Coordinates of C-alpha atoms in Angstrom, one line a residue:
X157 CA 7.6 22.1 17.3
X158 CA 8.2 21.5 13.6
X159 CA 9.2 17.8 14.4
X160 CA 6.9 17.2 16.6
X161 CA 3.9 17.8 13.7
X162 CA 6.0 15.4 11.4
X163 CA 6.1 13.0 13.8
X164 CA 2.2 13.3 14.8
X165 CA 1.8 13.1 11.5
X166 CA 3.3 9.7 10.8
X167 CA 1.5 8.2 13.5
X168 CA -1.5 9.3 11.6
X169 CA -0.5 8.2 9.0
X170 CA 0.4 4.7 9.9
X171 CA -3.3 4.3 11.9
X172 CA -4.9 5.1 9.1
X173 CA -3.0 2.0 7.1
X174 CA -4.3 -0.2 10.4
X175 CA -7.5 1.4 10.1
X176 CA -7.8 0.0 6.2
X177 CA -6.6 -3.4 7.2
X178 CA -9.0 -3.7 10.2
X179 CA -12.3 -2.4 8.3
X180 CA -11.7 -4.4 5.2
X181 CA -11.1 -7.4 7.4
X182 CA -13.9 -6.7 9.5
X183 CA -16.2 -5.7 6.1
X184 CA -15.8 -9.2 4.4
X185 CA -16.3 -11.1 8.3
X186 CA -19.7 -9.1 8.3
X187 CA -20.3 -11.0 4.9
X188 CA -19.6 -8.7 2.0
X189 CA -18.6 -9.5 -1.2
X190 CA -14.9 -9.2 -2.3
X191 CA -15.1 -7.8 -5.4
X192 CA -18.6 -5.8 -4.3
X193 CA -16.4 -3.9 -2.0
X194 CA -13.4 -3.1 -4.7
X195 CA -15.7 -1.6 -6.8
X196 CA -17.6 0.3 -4.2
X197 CA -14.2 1.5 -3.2
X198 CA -13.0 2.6 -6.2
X199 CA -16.0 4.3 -6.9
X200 CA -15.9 5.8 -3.4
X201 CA -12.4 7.5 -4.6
X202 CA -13.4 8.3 -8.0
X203 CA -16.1 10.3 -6.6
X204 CA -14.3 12.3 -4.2
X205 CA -11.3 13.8 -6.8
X206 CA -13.4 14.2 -9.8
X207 CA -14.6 17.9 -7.8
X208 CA -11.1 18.7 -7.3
X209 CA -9.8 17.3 -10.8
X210 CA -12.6 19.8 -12.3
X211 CA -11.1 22.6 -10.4
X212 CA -7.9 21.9 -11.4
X213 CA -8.1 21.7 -15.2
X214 CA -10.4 25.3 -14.4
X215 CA -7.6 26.6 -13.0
X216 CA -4.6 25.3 -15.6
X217 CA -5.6 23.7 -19.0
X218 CA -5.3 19.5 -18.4
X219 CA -2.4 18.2 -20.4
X220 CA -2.9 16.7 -23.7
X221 CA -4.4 13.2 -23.4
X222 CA -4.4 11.1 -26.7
X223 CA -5.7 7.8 -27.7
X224 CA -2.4 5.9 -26.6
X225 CA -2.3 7.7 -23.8
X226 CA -5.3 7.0 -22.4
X227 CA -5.3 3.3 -23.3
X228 CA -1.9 3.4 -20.8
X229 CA -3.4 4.8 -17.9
X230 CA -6.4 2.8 -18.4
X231 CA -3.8 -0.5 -18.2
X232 CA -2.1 0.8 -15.2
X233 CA -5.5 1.2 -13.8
X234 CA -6.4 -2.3 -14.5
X235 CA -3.4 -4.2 -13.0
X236 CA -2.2 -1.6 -10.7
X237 CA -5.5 -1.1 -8.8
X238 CA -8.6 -3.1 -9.8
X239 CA -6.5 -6.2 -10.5
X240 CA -4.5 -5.9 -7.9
X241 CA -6.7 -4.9 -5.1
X242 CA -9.4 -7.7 -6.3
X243 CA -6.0 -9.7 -5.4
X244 CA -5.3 -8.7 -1.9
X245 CA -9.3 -8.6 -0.8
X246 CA -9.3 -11.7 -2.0
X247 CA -6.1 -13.2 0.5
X248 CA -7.2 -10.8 3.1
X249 CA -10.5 -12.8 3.3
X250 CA -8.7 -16.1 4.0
X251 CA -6.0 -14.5 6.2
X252 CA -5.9 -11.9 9.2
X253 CA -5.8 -8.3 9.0
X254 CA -2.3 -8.4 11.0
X255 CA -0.6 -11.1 8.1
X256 CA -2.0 -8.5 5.6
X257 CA -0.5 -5.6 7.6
X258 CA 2.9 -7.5 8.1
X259 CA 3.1 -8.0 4.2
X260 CA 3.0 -4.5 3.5
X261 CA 6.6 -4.3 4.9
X262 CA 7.8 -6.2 1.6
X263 CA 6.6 -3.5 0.1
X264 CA 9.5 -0.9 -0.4
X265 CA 11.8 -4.2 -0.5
X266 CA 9.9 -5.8 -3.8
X267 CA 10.0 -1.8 -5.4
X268 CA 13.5 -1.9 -4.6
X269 CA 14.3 -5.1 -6.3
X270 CA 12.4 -4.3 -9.8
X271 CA 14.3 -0.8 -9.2
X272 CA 17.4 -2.9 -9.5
X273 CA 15.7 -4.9 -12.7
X274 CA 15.1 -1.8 -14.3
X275 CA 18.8 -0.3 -13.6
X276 CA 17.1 2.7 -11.6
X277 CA 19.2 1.0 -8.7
X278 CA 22.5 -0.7 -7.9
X279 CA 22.9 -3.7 -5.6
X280 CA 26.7 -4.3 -5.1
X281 CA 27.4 -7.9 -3.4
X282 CA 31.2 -6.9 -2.2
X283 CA 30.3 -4.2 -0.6
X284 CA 28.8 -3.5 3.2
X285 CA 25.6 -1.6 2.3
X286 CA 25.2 -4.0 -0.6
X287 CA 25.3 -7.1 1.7
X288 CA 22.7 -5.2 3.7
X289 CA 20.3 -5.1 1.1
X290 CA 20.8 -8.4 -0.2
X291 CA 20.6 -10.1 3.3
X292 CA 17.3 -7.9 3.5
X293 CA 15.6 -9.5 1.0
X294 CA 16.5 -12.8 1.8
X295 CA 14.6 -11.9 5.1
X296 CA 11.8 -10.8 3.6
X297 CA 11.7 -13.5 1.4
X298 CA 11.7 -16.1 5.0
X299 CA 9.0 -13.9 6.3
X300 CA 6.9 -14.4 3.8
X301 CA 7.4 -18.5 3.6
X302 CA 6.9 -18.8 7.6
X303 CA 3.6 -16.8 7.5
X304 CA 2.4 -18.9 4.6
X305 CA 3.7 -22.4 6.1
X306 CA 4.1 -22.1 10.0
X307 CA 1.2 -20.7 11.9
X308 CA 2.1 -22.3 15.4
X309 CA 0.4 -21.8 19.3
X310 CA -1.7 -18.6 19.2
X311 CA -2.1 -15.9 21.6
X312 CA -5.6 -15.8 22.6
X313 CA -7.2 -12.0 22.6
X314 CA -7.7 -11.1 26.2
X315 CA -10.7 -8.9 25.2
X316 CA -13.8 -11.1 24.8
X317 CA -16.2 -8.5 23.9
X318 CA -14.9 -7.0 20.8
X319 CA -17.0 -4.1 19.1
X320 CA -16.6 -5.5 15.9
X321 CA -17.3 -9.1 15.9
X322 CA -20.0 -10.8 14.3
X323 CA -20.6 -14.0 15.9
X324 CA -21.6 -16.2 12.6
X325 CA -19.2 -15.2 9.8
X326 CA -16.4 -14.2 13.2
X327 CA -17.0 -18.2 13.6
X328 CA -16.1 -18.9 9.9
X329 CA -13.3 -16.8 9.8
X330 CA -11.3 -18.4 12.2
X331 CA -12.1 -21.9 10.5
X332 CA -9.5 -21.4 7.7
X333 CA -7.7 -24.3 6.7
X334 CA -4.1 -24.1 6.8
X335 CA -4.5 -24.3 3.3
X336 CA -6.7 -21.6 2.7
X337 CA -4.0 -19.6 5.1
X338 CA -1.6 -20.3 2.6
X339 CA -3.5 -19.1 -0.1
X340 CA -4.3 -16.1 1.6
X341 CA -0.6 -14.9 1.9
X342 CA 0.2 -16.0 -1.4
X343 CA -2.4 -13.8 -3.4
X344 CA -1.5 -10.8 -0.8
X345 CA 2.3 -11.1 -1.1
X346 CA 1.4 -11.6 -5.3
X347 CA -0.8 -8.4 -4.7
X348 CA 2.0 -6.4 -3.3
X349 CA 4.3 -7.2 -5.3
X350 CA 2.3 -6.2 -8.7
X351 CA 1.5 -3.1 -6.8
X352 CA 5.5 -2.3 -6.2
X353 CA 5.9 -2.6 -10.2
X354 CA 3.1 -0.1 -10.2
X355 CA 4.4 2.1 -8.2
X356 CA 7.5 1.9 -9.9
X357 CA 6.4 2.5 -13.2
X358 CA 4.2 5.5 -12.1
X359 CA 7.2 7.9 -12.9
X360 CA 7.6 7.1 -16.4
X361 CA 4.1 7.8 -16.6
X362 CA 3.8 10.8 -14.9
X363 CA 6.4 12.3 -17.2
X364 CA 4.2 11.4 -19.8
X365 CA 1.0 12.9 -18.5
X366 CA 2.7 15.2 -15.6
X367 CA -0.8 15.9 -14.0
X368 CA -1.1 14.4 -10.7
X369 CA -3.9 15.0 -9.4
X370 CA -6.2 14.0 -13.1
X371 CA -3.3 11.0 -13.6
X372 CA -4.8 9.7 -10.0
X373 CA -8.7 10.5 -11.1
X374 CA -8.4 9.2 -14.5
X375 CA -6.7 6.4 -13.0
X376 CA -9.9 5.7 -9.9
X377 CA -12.3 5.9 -12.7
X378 CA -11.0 3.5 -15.2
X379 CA -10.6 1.4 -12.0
X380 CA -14.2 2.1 -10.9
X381 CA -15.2 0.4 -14.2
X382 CA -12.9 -2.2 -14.6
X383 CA -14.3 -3.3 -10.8
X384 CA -17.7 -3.0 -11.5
X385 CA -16.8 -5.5 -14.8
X386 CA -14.3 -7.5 -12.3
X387 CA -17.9 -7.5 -9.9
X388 CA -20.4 -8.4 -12.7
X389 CA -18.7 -11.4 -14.0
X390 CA -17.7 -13.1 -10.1
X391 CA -20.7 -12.3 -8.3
X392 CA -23.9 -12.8 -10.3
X393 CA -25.9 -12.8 -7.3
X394 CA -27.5 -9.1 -7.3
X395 CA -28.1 -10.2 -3.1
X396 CA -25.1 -9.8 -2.7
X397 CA -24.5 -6.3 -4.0
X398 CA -25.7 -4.8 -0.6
X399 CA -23.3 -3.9 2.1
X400 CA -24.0 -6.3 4.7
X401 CA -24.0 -3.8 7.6
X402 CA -22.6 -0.5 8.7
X403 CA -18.9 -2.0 9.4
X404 CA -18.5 -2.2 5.6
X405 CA -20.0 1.2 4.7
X406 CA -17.4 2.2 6.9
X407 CA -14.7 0.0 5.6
X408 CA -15.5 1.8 1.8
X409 CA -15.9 5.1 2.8
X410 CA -12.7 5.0 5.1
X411 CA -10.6 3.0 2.2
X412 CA -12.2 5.2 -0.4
X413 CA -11.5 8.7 1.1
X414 CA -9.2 8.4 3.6
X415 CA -6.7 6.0 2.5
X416 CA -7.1 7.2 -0.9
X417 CA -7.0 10.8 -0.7
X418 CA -6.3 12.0 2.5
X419 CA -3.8 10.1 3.9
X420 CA -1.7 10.4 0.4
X421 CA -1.0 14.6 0.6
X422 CA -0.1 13.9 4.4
X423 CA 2.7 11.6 3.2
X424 CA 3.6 13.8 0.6
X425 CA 3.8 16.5 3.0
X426 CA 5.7 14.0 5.6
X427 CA 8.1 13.3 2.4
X428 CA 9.0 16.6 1.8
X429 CA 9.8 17.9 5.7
X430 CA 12.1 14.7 6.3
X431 CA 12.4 12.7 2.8
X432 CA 11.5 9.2 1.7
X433 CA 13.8 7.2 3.9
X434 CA 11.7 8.4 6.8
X435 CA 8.6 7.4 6.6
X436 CA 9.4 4.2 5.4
X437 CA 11.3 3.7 8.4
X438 CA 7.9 4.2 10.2
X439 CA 6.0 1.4 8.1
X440 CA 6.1 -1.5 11.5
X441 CA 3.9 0.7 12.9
X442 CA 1.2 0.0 11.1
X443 CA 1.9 -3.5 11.7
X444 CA 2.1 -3.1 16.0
X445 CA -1.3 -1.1 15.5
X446 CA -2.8 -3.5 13.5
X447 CA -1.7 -6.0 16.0
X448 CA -3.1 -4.4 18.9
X449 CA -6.6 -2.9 17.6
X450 CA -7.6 -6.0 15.6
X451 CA -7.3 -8.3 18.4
X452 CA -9.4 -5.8 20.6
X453 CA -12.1 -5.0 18.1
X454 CA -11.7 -8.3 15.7
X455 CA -10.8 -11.0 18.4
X456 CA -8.4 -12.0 16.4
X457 CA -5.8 -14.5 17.4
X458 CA -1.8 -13.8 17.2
X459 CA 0.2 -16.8 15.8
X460 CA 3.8 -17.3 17.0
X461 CA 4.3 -17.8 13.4
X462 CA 2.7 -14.3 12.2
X463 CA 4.7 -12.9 15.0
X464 CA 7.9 -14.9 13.7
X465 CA 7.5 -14.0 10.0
X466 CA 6.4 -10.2 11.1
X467 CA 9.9 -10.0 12.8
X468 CA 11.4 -10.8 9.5
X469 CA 9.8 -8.6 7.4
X470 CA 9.9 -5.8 9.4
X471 CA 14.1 -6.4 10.0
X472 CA 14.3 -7.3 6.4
X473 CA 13.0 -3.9 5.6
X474 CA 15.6 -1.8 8.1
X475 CA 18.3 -4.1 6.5
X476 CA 17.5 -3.0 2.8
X477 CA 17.1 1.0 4.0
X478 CA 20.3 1.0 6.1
X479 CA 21.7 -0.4 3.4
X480 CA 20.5 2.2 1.0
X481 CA 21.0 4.8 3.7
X482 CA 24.7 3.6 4.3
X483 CA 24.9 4.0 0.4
X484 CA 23.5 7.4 0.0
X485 CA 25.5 8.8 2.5
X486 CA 28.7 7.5 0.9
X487 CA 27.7 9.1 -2.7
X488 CA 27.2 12.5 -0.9
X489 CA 30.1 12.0 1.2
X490 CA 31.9 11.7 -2.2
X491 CA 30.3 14.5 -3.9
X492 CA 30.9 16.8 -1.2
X493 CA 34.4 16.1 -1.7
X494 CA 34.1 17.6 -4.7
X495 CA 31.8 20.2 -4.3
X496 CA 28.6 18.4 -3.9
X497 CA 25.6 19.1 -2.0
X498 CA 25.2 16.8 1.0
X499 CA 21.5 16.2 1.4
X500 CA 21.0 12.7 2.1
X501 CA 17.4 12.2 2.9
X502 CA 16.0 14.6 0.0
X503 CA 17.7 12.5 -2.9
X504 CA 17.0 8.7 -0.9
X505 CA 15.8 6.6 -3.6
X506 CA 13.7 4.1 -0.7
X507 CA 10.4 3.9 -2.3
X508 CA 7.5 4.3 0.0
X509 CA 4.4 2.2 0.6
X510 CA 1.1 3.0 0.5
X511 CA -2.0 0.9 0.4
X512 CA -3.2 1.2 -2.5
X513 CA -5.3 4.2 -4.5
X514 CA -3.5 7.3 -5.7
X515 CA -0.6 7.1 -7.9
X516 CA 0.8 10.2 -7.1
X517 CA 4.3 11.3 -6.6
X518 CA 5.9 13.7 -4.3
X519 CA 7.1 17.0 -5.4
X520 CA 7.4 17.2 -9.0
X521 CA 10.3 17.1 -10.9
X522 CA 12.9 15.0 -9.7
X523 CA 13.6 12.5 -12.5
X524 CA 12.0 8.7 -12.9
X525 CA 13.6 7.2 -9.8
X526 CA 12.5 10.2 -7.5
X527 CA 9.2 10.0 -8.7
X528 CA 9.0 6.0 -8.6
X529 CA 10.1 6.5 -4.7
X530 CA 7.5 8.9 -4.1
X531 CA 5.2 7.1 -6.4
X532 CA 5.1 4.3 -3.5
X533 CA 3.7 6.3 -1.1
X534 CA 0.9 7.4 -2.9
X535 CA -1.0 4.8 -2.0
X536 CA -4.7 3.7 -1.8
X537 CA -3.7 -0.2 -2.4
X538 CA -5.3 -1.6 -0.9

């Protein structure tokens, strides 16, 4: 029975991550601003963990926060979230909710790479598990260029009444140039993989400032103002400041609570019942949802070459964590040789996804690689 809630609760999980797609997609076809919607959905998040940040510094003093400090968090804020999201709204606009979905595979991949930069990982080309990772990015990489460059017949949606269609800016959104496509993949794929150094670095900070729950508030807020700055600056006209319709209150009060709060303790309580490597593994799934619900309530179209690249991504991903999979259980195999412990999934260094608002980590206190894995996860990205 205990499986069976884990399991539940990754399919949650990973509809909630279609559900942010398709609303933000669906929020800027009813005609909303970009950078309107950031702030609003920073705000959104802000708003709901400043209550539970006051209880918690009721309940245990905060940790000291000094000048230096603060000006850190406030410049992971920036280009881990405002930036970063401003970014991927941005490329979602000129893209499809299922390319956006697709490039989120890339996303434990890229944290895996700057891993490697930072020596928090090992890649090691004569060996089978090292190949494996290797040849995983290189997929990754190909997925990326054939859903920028190669779009290819589409596969009409058979559902010609979808709920959330708007016929005039539905119209527009499908007139993309192949251009503009490109464009759109390129600021997303930029926009995950700033968000992977994020995540990454998010250990090191937490053992700076080991508060979660007031690292992840302080971090909304400063993002709430560094939006509403990004907003004032790109779009002057006050108009436009209105949510166009009831799709994109939706879309910000779904990406604001939901993705950012919500759907971050249920992967922290998914991490901890079966470890990191796990629910990674379950990341395509967002993609398949994303495939199936935006065609039925978007209309949208299915490329061969969305399907083609999606393919890649999502077997560049499985190559990377067999690889580290195939690695971990060789260390362990070694260590309980000599005495070691043997718990693979608990110590997997995979680092999780997780669009886009909470910088959280899982359990606390398992050094700056555990906590960059977990740090992925944590997500309200976007």
């Amino acid at each position: 029975m205990g499986n069976g809630k884990v399991y539940a609760t990754v399919v949650l999980i990973r509809l909630i991550y279609a559900g942010m797609h398709i609303l933000t997609k669906a929020s800027f076809n009813e005609g909303t601003s970009t950078t309107v919607f950031v702030f609003y959905r920073h705000a959104v998040a802000a708003i709901f963990l400043l209550p539970f940040a006051f209880l918690e510094v009721r309940k245990r003093p905060a940790p000291p926060l000094n000048l230096k400090l603060s000006v850190k968090i406030f410049a992971h804020a920036f280009y881990g979230m405002a930036g970063t999201i401003n970014l991927y709204c941005i490329g979602l606009k000129y893209a499809s909710a299922t390319s956006s979905s697709a490039i989120f595979n890339i996303v434990p991949v890229v944290a895996f790479i700057l891993a490697v930069m930072f020596r928090m990982e090992t890649l090691k080309l004569r060996s089978v598990h090292g190949i494996a990772k290797a040849s995983g990015i290189l997929l990754c990489v190909g997925g990326v260029i054939v859903l920028a460059l190669y779009q290819g017949p589409e596969l009409k949606s058979m559902n010609h009444h979808q709920l959330l269609k708007h016929h005039a800016s539905a119209a527009a959104a499908h007139a993309h140039s192949s251009k503009e496509w490109a464009l759109g993949i390129f600021l997303m794929t930029t926009s995950v993989g700033i968000w992977s150094f994020w995540t990454v670095k998010q250990g090191p900070l937490l053992l700076e400032y080991p508060s979660k729950l007031l690292n992840t508030t302080l971090q909304c807020v400063f993002a709430s103002v560094q939006s509403l700055a990004v907003a004032l600056v790109l779009e002057r006209d006050f108009s436009r400041w209105k949510l166009a319709g009831a799709v994109s209150l939706a879309g910000v009060l779904f990406t604001g609570i939901v993705v950012a709060a919500i759907s971050y303790y249920l992967q922290i309580w998914v991490i901890e019942k079966k470890g990191p490597v796990f629910l990674s593994m379950s990341m395509p799934l967002s993609l398949v949802f994303t495939m199936a619900i935006s065609s039925f309530l978007l209309g949208e179209d299915v490329s061969l070459g969305s399907i083609i690249g999606s393919v890649l991504l999502v077997a560049g991903l499985y190559n990377v964590l067999w690889g580290k999979s195939r690695e971990e259980k060789q260390a362990v195999d070694g260590r309980d040789g000599n005495g070691g412990d043997g718990d693979v999934e608990k110590n997997a260094a995979a680092v999780q996804p997780a669009d886009g608002e909470t910088t959280e980590e899982e359990e606390g206190g398992g050094g700056t690689a555990r906590d960059a894995d977990a740090d992925a996860d944590a997500a309200a990205k976007v």
